[in-house]
C-alpha positions as a printed NumPy array, in Angstrom:
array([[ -5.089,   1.931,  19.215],
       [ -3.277,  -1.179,  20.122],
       [ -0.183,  -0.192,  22.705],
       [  3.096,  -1.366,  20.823],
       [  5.461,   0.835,  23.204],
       [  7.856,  -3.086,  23.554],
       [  8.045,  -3.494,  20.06 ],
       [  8.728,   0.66 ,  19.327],
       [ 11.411,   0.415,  22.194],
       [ 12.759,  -2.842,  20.675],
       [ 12.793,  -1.145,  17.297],
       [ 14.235,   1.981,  18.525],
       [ 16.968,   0.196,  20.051],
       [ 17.775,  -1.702,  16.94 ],
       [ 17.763,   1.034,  14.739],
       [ 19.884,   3.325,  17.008],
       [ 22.549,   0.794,  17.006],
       [ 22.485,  -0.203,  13.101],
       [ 24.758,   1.197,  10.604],
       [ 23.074,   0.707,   7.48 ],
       [ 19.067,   0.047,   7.458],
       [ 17.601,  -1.03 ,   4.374],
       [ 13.394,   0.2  ,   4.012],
       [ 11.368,  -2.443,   2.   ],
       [  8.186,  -1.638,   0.334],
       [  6.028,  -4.472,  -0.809],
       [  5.046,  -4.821,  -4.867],
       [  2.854,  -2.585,  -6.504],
       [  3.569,  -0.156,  -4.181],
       [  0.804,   2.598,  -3.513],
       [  0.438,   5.513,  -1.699],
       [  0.92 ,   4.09 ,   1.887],
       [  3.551,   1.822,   0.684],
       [  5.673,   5.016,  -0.637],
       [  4.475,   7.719,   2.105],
       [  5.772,   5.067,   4.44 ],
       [  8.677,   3.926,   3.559],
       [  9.996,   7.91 ,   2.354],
       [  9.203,   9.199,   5.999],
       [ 11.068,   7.013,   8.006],
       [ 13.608,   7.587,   5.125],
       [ 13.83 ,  11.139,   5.949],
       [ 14.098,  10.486,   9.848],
       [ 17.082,   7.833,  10.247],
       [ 18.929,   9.855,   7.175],
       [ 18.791,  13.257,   8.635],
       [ 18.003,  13.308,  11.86 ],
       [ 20.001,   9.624,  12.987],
       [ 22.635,   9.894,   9.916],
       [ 22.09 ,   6.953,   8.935],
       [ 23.159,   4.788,   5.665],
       [ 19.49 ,   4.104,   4.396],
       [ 18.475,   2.357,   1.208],
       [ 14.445,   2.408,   0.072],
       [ 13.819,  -1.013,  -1.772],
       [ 10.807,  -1.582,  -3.66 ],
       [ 10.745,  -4.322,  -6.734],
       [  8.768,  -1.697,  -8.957],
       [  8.528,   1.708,  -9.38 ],
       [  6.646,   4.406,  -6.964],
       [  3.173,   4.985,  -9.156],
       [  3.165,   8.383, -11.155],
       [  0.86 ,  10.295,  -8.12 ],
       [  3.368,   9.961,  -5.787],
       [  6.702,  11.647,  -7.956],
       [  6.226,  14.475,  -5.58 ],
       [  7.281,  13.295,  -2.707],
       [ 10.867,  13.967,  -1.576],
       [ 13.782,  11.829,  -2.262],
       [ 10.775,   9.668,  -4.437],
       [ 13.729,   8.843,  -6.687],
       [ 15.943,   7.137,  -4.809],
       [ 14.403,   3.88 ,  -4.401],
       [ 16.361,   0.648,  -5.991],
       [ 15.074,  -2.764,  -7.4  ],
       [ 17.805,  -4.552,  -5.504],
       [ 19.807,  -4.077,  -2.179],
       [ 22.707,  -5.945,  -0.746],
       [ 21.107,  -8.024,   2.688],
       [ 24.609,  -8.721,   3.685],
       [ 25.933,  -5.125,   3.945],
       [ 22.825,  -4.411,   6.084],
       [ 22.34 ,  -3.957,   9.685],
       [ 18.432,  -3.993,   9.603],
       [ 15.724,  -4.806,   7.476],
       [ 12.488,  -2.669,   7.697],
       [  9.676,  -4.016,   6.183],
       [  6.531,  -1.189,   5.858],
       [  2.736,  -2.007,   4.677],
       [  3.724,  -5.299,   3.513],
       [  0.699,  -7.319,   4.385],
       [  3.049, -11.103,   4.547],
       [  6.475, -11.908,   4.392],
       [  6.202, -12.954,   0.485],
       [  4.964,  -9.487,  -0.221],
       [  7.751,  -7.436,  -1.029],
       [  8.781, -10.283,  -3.777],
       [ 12.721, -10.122,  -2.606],
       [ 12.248, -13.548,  -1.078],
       [ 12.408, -14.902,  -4.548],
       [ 16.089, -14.06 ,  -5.067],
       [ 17.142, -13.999,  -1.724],
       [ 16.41 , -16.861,   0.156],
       [ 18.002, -16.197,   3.193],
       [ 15.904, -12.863,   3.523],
       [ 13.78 , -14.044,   6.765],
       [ 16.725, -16.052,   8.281],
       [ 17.141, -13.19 ,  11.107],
       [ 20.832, -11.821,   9.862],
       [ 20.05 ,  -9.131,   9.751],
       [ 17.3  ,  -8.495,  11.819],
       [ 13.601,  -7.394,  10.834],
       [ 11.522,  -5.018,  11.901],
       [  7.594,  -5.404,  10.469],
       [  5.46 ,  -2.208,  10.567],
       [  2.34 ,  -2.645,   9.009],
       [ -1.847,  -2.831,   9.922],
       [ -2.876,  -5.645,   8.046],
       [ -5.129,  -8.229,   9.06 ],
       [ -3.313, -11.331,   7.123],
       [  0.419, -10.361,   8.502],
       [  2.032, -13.475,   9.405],
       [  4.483, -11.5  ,  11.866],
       [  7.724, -12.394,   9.98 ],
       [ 10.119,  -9.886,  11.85 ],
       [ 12.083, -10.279,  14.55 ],
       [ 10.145,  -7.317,  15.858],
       [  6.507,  -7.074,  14.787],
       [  4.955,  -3.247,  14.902],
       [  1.606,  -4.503,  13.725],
       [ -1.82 ,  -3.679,  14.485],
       [ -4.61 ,  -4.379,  12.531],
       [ -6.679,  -1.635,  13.826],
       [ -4.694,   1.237,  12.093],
       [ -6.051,   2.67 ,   9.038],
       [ -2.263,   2.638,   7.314],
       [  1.025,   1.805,   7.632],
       [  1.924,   5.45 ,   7.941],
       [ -0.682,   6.552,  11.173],
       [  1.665,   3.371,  12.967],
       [  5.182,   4.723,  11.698],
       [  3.791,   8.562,  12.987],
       [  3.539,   6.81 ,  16.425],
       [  6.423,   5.112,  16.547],
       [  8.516,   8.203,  15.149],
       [  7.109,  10.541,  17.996],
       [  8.346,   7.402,  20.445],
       [ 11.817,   7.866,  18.957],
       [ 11.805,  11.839,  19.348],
       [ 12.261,  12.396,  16.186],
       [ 11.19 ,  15.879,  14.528],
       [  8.152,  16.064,  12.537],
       [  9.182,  18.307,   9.752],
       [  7.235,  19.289,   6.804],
       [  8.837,  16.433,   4.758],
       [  7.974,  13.954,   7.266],
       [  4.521,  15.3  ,   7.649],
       [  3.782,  14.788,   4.075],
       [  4.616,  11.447,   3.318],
       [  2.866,  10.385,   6.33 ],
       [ -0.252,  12.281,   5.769],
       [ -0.072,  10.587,   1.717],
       [ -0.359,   7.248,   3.167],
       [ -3.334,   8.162,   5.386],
       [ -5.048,   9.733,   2.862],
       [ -4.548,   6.955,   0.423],
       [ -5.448,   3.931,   2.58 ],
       [ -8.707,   5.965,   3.819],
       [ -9.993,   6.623,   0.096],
       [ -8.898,  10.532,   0.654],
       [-11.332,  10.222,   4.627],
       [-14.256,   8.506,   3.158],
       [-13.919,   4.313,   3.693],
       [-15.299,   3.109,   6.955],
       [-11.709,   3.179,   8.53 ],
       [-11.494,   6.855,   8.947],
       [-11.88 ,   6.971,  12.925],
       [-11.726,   9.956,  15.313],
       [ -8.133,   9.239,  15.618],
       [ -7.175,   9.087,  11.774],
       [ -8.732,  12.896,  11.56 ],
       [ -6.805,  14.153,  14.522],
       [ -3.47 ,  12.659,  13.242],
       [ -4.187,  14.284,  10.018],
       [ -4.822,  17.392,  11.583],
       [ -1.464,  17.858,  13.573],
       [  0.338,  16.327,  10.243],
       [ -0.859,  19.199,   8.548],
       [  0.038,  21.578,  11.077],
       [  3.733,  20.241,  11.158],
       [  3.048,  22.056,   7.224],
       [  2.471,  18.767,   5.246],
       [  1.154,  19.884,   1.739],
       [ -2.383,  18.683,   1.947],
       [ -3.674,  20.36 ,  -1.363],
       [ -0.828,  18.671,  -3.892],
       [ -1.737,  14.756,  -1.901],
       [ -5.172,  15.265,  -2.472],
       [ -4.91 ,  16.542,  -6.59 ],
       [ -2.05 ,  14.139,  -7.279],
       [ -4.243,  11.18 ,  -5.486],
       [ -7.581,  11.747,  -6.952],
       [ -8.055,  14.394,  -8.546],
       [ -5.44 ,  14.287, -11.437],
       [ -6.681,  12.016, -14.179],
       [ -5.359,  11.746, -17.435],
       [ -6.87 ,  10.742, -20.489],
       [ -5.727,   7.016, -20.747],
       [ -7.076,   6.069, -17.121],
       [-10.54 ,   7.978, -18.394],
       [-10.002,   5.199, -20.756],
       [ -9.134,   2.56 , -18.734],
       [-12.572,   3.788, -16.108],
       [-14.355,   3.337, -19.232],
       [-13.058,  -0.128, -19.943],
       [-13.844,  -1.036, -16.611],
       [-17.526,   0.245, -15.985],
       [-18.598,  -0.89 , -19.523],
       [-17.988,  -4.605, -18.501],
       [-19.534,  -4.162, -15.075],
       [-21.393,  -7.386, -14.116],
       [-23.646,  -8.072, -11.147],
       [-24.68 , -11.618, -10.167],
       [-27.405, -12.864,  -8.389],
       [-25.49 , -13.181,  -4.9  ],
       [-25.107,  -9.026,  -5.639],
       [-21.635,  -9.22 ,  -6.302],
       [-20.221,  -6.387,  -8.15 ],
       [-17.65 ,  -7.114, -10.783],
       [-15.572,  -5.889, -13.43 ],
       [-12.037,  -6.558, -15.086],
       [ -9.223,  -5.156, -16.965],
       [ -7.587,  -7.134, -19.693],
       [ -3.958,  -6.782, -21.383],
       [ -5.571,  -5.553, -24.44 ],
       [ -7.224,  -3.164, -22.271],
       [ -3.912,  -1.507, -21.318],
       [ -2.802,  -1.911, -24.458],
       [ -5.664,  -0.296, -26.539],
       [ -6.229,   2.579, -24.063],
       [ -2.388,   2.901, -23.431],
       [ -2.89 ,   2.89 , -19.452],
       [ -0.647,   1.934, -17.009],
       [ -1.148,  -0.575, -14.02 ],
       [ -1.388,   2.021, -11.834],
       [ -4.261,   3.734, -13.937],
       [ -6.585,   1.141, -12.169],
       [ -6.248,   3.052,  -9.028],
       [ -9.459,   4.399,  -7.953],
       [-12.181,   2.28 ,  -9.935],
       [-12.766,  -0.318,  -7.882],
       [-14.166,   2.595,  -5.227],
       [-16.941,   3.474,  -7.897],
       [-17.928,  -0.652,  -8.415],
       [-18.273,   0.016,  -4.834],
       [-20.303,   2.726,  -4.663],
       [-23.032,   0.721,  -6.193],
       [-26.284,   0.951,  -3.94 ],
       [-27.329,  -2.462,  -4.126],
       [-23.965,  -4.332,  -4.217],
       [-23.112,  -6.154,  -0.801],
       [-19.529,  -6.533,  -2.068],
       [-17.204,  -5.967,  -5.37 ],
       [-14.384,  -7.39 ,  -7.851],
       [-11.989,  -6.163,  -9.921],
       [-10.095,  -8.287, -11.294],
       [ -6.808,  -7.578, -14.04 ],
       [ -3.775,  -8.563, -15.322],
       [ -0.277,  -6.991, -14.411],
       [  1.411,  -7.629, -17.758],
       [  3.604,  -9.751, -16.27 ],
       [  1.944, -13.143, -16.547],
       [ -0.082, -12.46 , -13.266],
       [ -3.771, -11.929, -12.453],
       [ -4.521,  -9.642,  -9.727],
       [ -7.503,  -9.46 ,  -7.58 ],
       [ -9.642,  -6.251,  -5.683],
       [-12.379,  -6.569,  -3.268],
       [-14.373,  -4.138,  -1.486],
       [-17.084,  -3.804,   1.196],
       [-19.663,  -1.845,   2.873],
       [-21.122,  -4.984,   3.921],
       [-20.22 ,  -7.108,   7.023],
       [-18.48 ,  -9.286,   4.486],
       [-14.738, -10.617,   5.593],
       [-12.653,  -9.958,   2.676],
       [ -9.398, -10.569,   4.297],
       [-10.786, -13.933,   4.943],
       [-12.303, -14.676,   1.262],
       [ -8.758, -13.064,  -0.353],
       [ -6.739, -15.851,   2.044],
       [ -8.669, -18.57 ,  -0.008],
       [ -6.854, -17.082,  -3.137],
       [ -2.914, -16.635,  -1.394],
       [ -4.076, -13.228,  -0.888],
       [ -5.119, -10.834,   2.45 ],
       [ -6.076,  -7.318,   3.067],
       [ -8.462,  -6.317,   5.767],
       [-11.821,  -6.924,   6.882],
       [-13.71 ,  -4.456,   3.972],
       [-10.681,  -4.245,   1.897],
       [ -8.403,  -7.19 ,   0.473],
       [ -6.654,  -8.482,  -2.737],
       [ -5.125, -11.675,  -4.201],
       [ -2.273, -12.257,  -7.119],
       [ -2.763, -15.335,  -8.97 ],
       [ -0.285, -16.736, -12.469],
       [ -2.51 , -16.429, -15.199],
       [ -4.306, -14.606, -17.974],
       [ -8.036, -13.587, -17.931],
       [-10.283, -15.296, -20.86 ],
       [-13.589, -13.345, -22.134],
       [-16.147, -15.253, -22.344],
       [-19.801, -14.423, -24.63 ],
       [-20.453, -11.065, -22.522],
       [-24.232, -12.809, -22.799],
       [-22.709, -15.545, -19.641],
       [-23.744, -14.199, -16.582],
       [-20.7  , -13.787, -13.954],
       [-20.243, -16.718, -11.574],
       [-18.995, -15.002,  -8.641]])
């Protein structure tokens, strides 16, 4: 993996030093998003005594409520009472949607520290602990915690070991290396609970995302250009009475179609806003073909919000993609 040992000493430093430390997570936040932001949590509260505040716009989905201190994150923070600014898994600056309100957020008072492994990062910190070669946000933070010294408990180990697990479809996408495995190994033998990640992650499914799946695969399209796609309307939600974070998941099965080179799931977030999946097996650049849209990811992985509303059209109209 890419050596970062500057930027973990510079972040070290910084954090050692700062009184307060508020922990950002960007929108939507999923597994990685939450694992990461809740360990490092855990280690500058309890271990550094530090005033910490976990920030996230929405709520932590409904598979992560077991994690510890899950509860405590806010909607809103005060950037002048803070010392530091951690931004985790946010894959650009306008991410974690604070910029909106506060648009002084990047000016450098306080500080930032950006720790994520996304392709499209735009290295917006003051200190950027990035590298595009990690599978999640969580297998950098484990790294840079072990720099710091700081004790791997069972806690710790858990919310790490959710984000890996998560951002590696539960070991099966393509970024599950040799290294991934052995992290996950000595995560679980610091104690973290393996068994309640993987049944709250994907294998706990209740009736309204069966729904929503069957929403989804019902409208599957695939074009001539063997593009896989599919999409989830507001009446969807409505009629199945799913959640946003009930679409978590599908978009693996559009992918596990044998003869699809790459697939789309498109749907909206209630909110006014269309949001975009892709995935890969292919050598396709998705990072690269979500950009086009505002959006980024990684290479076989990437995603894309758009204002909007999705229109049916006569389910006879072949998809354009």
């Amino acid at each position: 993996m890419k050596n970062l040992e500057v930027e973990f000493l510079k972040a070290k430093n910084l954090l050692s030093d700062a009184r307060k430390i508020v922990i950002i997570s960007h929108r939507g936040p999923d597994g990685d998003a939450v694992g990461s932001n809740l360990a490092l949590r855990l280690a500058l509260k309890y271990q550094w005594n530090k005033n910490v505040v976990s920030a996230c716009v929405d709520p932590a989905p409904g598979y992560c409520d077991f994690l510890p201190e899950v509860n405590e994150f806010k909607t809103d923070f005060d950037r002048d009472d803070a010392d530091a600014l951690v931004f985790v898994d946010c894959g650009a600056s306008y991410m974690s949607k604070f910029h909106e309100k506060k648009s002084n957020l990047f000016s450098g008072t306080p500080p930032v520290i950006n720790i994520d492994h996304h392709a499209s990062n735009d290295n917006f910190g003051q200190i950027n602990i990035v590298n595009s070669e990690a599978a999640s946000a969580t297998q950098i933070l484990y790294g840079f915690l072990k720099f710091c010294g700081f004790k791997i408990t069972r806690e710790i180990a858990t919310c790490l070991l959710n984000g890996l697990y998560f951002d590696t479809g539960s070991f099966m996408h393509s970024n599950t290396t040799s290294e991934v495995l052995n992290i996950a190994g000595e995560l679980l033998w610091h104690g973290a609970d393996y068994k309640t990640i993987a049944r709250r992650q994907f294998h706990s499914t209740n009736i309204s995302q069966l729904k929503l799946y069957g929403r989804i695969f019902e409208k599957i399209k695939v074009n001539d250009k063997q593009v896989v796609a599919s999409a989830v309307s507001e009446k969807d939600f409505e009629e199945t009475g799913a959640k946003l974070e009930d679409t978590t998941g599908a978009i693996d099965y559009l992918n596990s179609v044998p003869d699809g080179k790459m697939c789309c799931l498109l749907y909206e977030d209630r909110k006014g806003t269309i949001k975009g999946s892709f995935r890969t097996r292919d050598e396709i650049d998705l990072a690269a073909l979500a950009s086009q849209f505002g959006g980024g990811g990684h290479k076989k992985a990437a995603g894309f919000s758009l204002p909007g509303h999705l229109i049916e059209t006569d389910p006879r109209v072949r998809i354009g993609l």
